[in-house]
GROMACS .gro file of C-alpha atoms in nm:
model
  235
    1UNK     CA    1  11.174  11.221  -0.761
    2UNK     CA    2  11.105  11.067  -1.101
    3UNK     CA    3  11.028  10.716  -1.085
    4UNK     CA    4  11.339  10.609  -1.275
    5UNK     CA    5  11.556  10.839  -1.032
    6UNK     CA    6  11.378  10.699  -0.759
    7UNK     CA    7  11.434  10.315  -0.899
    8UNK     CA    8  11.818  10.359  -0.929
    9UNK     CA    9  11.864  10.509  -0.607
   10UNK     CA   10  11.661  10.263  -0.386
   11UNK     CA   11  11.854   9.983  -0.610
   12UNK     CA   12  12.192  10.123  -0.478
   13UNK     CA   13  12.057  10.160  -0.141
   14UNK     CA   14  11.917   9.804  -0.122
   15UNK     CA   15  12.267   9.704  -0.226
   16UNK     CA   16  12.451   9.891   0.062
   17UNK     CA   17  12.201   9.756   0.302
   18UNK     CA   18  12.282   9.384   0.213
   19UNK     CA   19  12.475   9.242   0.485
   20UNK     CA   20  12.644   9.018   0.208
   21UNK     CA   21  12.784   9.341   0.123
   22UNK     CA   22  13.151   9.412   0.189
   23UNK     CA   23  13.264   9.809   0.369
   24UNK     CA   24  13.395   9.865   0.069
   25UNK     CA   25  13.135   9.790  -0.165
   26UNK     CA   26  12.865   9.939   0.067
   27UNK     CA   27  13.023  10.249   0.094
   28UNK     CA   28  13.069  10.290  -0.300
   29UNK     CA   29  12.689  10.209  -0.307
   30UNK     CA   30  12.600  10.493  -0.047
   31UNK     CA   31  12.810  10.723  -0.213
   32UNK     CA   32  12.633  10.719  -0.559
   33UNK     CA   33  12.323  10.722  -0.425
   34UNK     CA   34  12.425  11.039  -0.205
   35UNK     CA   35  12.553  11.229  -0.525
   36UNK     CA   36  12.248  11.148  -0.703
   37UNK     CA   37  12.018  11.265  -0.402
   38UNK     CA   38  12.228  11.578  -0.381
   39UNK     CA   39  12.212  11.666  -0.771
   40UNK     CA   40  11.840  11.566  -0.767
   41UNK     CA   41  11.782  11.868  -0.501
   42UNK     CA   42  11.933  12.120  -0.673
   43UNK     CA   43  11.784  12.050  -0.989
   44UNK     CA   44  11.419  12.049  -0.783
   45UNK     CA   45  11.537  12.381  -0.624
   46UNK     CA   46  11.615  12.553  -0.924
   47UNK     CA   47  11.280  12.392  -1.096
   48UNK     CA   48  11.066  12.542  -0.810
   49UNK     CA   49  11.230  12.883  -0.840
   50UNK     CA   50  11.084  12.894  -1.168
   51UNK     CA   51  10.774  12.742  -1.102
   52UNK     CA   52  10.698  12.723  -0.709
   53UNK     CA   53  10.390  12.478  -0.747
   54UNK     CA   54  10.633  12.203  -0.841
   55UNK     CA   55  10.775  12.198  -0.517
   56UNK     CA   56  10.587  12.363  -0.188
   57UNK     CA   57  10.712  12.407   0.174
   58UNK     CA   58  10.564  12.149   0.406
   59UNK     CA   59  10.601  11.930   0.690
   60UNK     CA   60  10.570  11.561   0.816
   61UNK     CA   61  10.604  11.392   1.140
   62UNK     CA   62  10.870  11.078   1.165
   63UNK     CA   63  10.797  10.856   1.463
   64UNK     CA   64  11.141  10.676   1.609
   65UNK     CA   65  11.078  10.387   1.881
   66UNK     CA   66  11.289  10.248   2.137
   67UNK     CA   67  11.523  10.102   2.148
   68UNK     CA   68  11.815  10.395   2.125
   69UNK     CA   69  11.527  10.647   2.036
   70UNK     CA   70  11.709  10.908   2.106
   71UNK     CA   71  12.004  10.813   1.886
   72UNK     CA   72  11.804  10.728   1.573
   73UNK     CA   73  11.650  11.105   1.647
   74UNK     CA   74  11.985  11.256   1.639
   75UNK     CA   75  12.070  11.047   1.288
   76UNK     CA   76  11.751  11.184   1.177
   77UNK     CA   77  11.843  11.523   1.279
   78UNK     CA   78  12.198  11.449   1.100
   79UNK     CA   79  12.026  11.361   0.755
   80UNK     CA   80  11.795  11.670   0.751
   81UNK     CA   81  11.984  11.976   0.843
   82UNK     CA   82  12.245  11.896   0.532
   83UNK     CA   83  11.946  11.824   0.287
   84UNK     CA   84  11.780  12.190   0.386
   85UNK     CA   85  11.512  12.058   0.643
   86UNK     CA   86  11.440  12.131   0.996
   87UNK     CA   87  11.338  11.903   1.262
   88UNK     CA   88  11.192  11.931   1.592
   89UNK     CA   89  11.183  11.672   1.868
   90UNK     CA   90  10.898  11.579   2.088
   91UNK     CA   91  10.816  11.315   2.306
   92UNK     CA   92  10.601  11.061   2.183
   93UNK     CA   93  10.524  10.736   2.412
   94UNK     CA   94  10.851  10.560   2.481
   95UNK     CA   95  11.008  10.721   2.162
   96UNK     CA   96  10.967  11.059   2.005
   97UNK     CA   97  10.809  11.208   1.731
   98UNK     CA   98  11.031  11.429   1.492
   99UNK     CA   99  10.849  11.714   1.323
  100UNK     CA  100  10.987  11.778   0.993
  101UNK     CA  101  10.985  12.089   0.806
  102UNK     CA  102  11.105  12.147   0.436
  103UNK     CA  103  11.038  12.174   0.036
  104UNK     CA  104  10.842  11.832  -0.069
  105UNK     CA  105  11.158  11.733  -0.275
  106UNK     CA  106  11.356  11.755   0.044
  107UNK     CA  107  11.174  11.589   0.301
  108UNK     CA  108  11.130  11.322   0.046
  109UNK     CA  109  11.547  11.294  -0.023
  110UNK     CA  110  11.540  11.273   0.403
  111UNK     CA  111  11.296  10.986   0.420
  112UNK     CA  112  11.471  10.754   0.174
  113UNK     CA  113  11.831  10.824   0.311
  114UNK     CA  114  11.702  10.795   0.699
  115UNK     CA  115  11.502  10.468   0.632
  116UNK     CA  116  11.839  10.318   0.426
  117UNK     CA  117  12.089  10.474   0.708
  118UNK     CA  118  11.870  10.320   0.964
  119UNK     CA  119  11.898   9.947   0.819
  120UNK     CA  120  12.270  10.021   0.777
  121UNK     CA  121  12.350  10.098   1.121
  122UNK     CA  122  12.134   9.807   1.245
  123UNK     CA  123  12.381   9.605   1.040
  124UNK     CA  124  12.670   9.806   1.163
  125UNK     CA  125  12.597   9.750   1.515
  126UNK     CA  126  12.523   9.395   1.470
  127UNK     CA  127  12.859   9.305   1.348
  128UNK     CA  128  13.067   9.519   1.627
  129UNK     CA  129  13.165   9.381   1.932
  130UNK     CA  130  13.073   9.554   2.265
  131UNK     CA  131  13.402   9.565   2.459
  132UNK     CA  132  13.401   9.310   2.759
  133UNK     CA  133  13.403   9.570   3.028
  134UNK     CA  134  13.171   9.813   2.874
  135UNK     CA  135  12.806   9.849   2.942
  136UNK     CA  136  12.651   9.734   2.563
  137UNK     CA  137  12.344  10.034   2.580
  138UNK     CA  138  12.637  10.292   2.632
  139UNK     CA  139  12.861  10.164   2.372
  140UNK     CA  140  12.624  10.119   2.110
  141UNK     CA  141  12.477  10.516   2.195
  142UNK     CA  142  12.831  10.662   2.164
  143UNK     CA  143  12.858  10.414   1.830
  144UNK     CA  144  12.537  10.597   1.687
  145UNK     CA  145  12.660  10.911   1.789
  146UNK     CA  146  12.989  10.873   1.571
  147UNK     CA  147  12.797  10.727   1.286
  148UNK     CA  148  12.557  10.996   1.269
  149UNK     CA  149  12.821  11.280   1.306
  150UNK     CA  150  13.024  11.127   1.033
  151UNK     CA  151  12.710  11.087   0.760
  152UNK     CA  152  12.589  11.422   0.876
  153UNK     CA  153  12.946  11.569   0.743
  154UNK     CA  154  12.956  11.349   0.400
  155UNK     CA  155  12.598  11.462   0.329
  156UNK     CA  156  12.692  11.847   0.401
  157UNK     CA  157  12.989  11.774   0.182
  158UNK     CA  158  12.784  11.620  -0.135
  159UNK     CA  159  12.521  11.914  -0.123
  160UNK     CA  160  12.812  12.127  -0.148
  161UNK     CA  161  12.950  11.998  -0.433
  162UNK     CA  162  12.617  11.999  -0.599
  163UNK     CA  163  12.523  12.310  -0.553
  164UNK     CA  164  12.900  12.433  -0.669
  165UNK     CA  165  12.889  12.175  -0.958
  166UNK     CA  166  12.616  12.331  -1.148
  167UNK     CA  167  12.661  12.603  -1.422
  168UNK     CA  168  12.386  12.828  -1.301
  169UNK     CA  169  12.517  13.138  -1.104
  170UNK     CA  170  12.212  13.229  -0.868
  171UNK     CA  171  12.218  12.850  -0.722
  172UNK     CA  172  12.323  12.972  -0.402
  173UNK     CA  173  12.071  13.253  -0.383
  174UNK     CA  174  11.815  12.984  -0.414
  175UNK     CA  175  11.900  12.776  -0.173
  176UNK     CA  176  11.951  13.016   0.045
  177UNK     CA  177  11.618  13.160   0.018
  178UNK     CA  178  11.478  12.791   0.036
  179UNK     CA  179  11.653  12.753   0.374
  180UNK     CA  180  11.518  13.092   0.524
  181UNK     CA  181  11.137  12.968   0.403
  182UNK     CA  182  11.193  12.641   0.576
  183UNK     CA  183  11.286  12.803   0.908
  184UNK     CA  184  11.010  13.077   0.875
  185UNK     CA  185  10.763  12.803   0.862
  186UNK     CA  186  10.904  12.646   1.150
  187UNK     CA  187  10.885  12.968   1.364
  188UNK     CA  188  10.532  13.015   1.277
  189UNK     CA  189  10.418  12.637   1.415
  190UNK     CA  190  10.683  12.693   1.691
  191UNK     CA  191  10.731  13.040   1.782
  192UNK     CA  192  10.883  12.955   2.143
  193UNK     CA  193  11.109  12.651   2.021
  194UNK     CA  194  11.425  12.598   2.278
  195UNK     CA  195  11.740  12.413   2.194
  196UNK     CA  196  11.816  12.099   2.381
  197UNK     CA  197  12.127  12.074   2.590
  198UNK     CA  198  12.391  11.891   2.446
  199UNK     CA  199  12.439  11.471   2.555
  200UNK     CA  200  12.675  11.351   2.758
  201UNK     CA  201  12.763  10.995   2.640
  202UNK     CA  202  13.006  10.749   2.848
  203UNK     CA  203  13.053  10.494   2.601
  204UNK     CA  204  13.388  10.430   2.398
  205UNK     CA  205  13.204  10.337   2.040
  206UNK     CA  206  13.231  10.665   1.917
  207UNK     CA  207  13.516  10.598   1.634
  208UNK     CA  208  13.384  10.252   1.539
  209UNK     CA  209  13.052  10.425   1.458
  210UNK     CA  210  13.223  10.713   1.286
  211UNK     CA  211  13.406  10.447   1.079
  212UNK     CA  212  13.102  10.278   0.988
  213UNK     CA  213  12.944  10.627   0.902
  214UNK     CA  214  13.239  10.694   0.673
  215UNK     CA  215  13.156  10.332   0.493
  216UNK     CA  216  12.772  10.389   0.499
  217UNK     CA  217  12.601  10.407   0.139
  218UNK     CA  218  12.450  10.756   0.089
  219UNK     CA  219  12.406  10.710  -0.273
  220UNK     CA  220  12.683  10.838  -0.518
  221UNK     CA  221  13.062  10.818  -0.643
  222UNK     CA  222  13.268  10.825  -0.358
  223UNK     CA  223  13.164  11.154  -0.161
  224UNK     CA  224  13.522  11.219   0.005
  225UNK     CA  225  13.682  11.227  -0.331
  226UNK     CA  226  13.400  11.457  -0.502
  227UNK     CA  227  13.408  11.659  -0.189
  228UNK     CA  228  13.801  11.715  -0.225
  229UNK     CA  229  13.738  11.823  -0.627
  230UNK     CA  230  13.450  12.044  -0.550
  231UNK     CA  231  13.543  12.166  -0.218
  232UNK     CA  232  13.355  12.013  -0.406
  233UNK     CA  233  11.606  10.481   0.949
  234UNK     CA  234  11.219  10.309   1.220
  235UNK     CA  235  10.923  10.498   1.118
   0.00000   0.00000   0.00000
């Protein structure tokens, strides 16, 4: 990501992370950052189609630690998948090590967003009152699940909007090829990968977390409005 673009996105995310920011302001900052990040992903994909050396397939390991390590890992997966990265969760001490696979520019985008969203989620949880009759940990786990699900959906919408908003007719084929190459790279490293069973969460915080996910700053204009038009993080 160019220094100018990186600086702009970081400033937007920093504003969204500010506890003094209102929910509406945070949502606006996040939306603008997400839009910029999505457009950047398409631009880099098209450039790499002409010159593959500009954006090689790679991998990196991200550690998520307690508390709520599994829930943080779920948030990372919710960010990685829409940005055309794949991740494998492995036990690591009291937390997890997430082995991410993707093109260099997409891994960079995941890192930037996940780090910011962890901060935003922490602020959101701190400002949410746990019902008196509920176990705090169960409530917070379900809150984080709601947050991750909505964030993931918003990212899918932003990525789709960026892809369909370009004048380049071959962009869909380029992006599909990138996804296939990432999947092949993952299969080479983990040929016997198994899918983890779905979690069952007992807490009632899902709705509150989902609402926070709708407000979270992902980086651009209001993504939900954009989606309608065009179909349109502890390391």
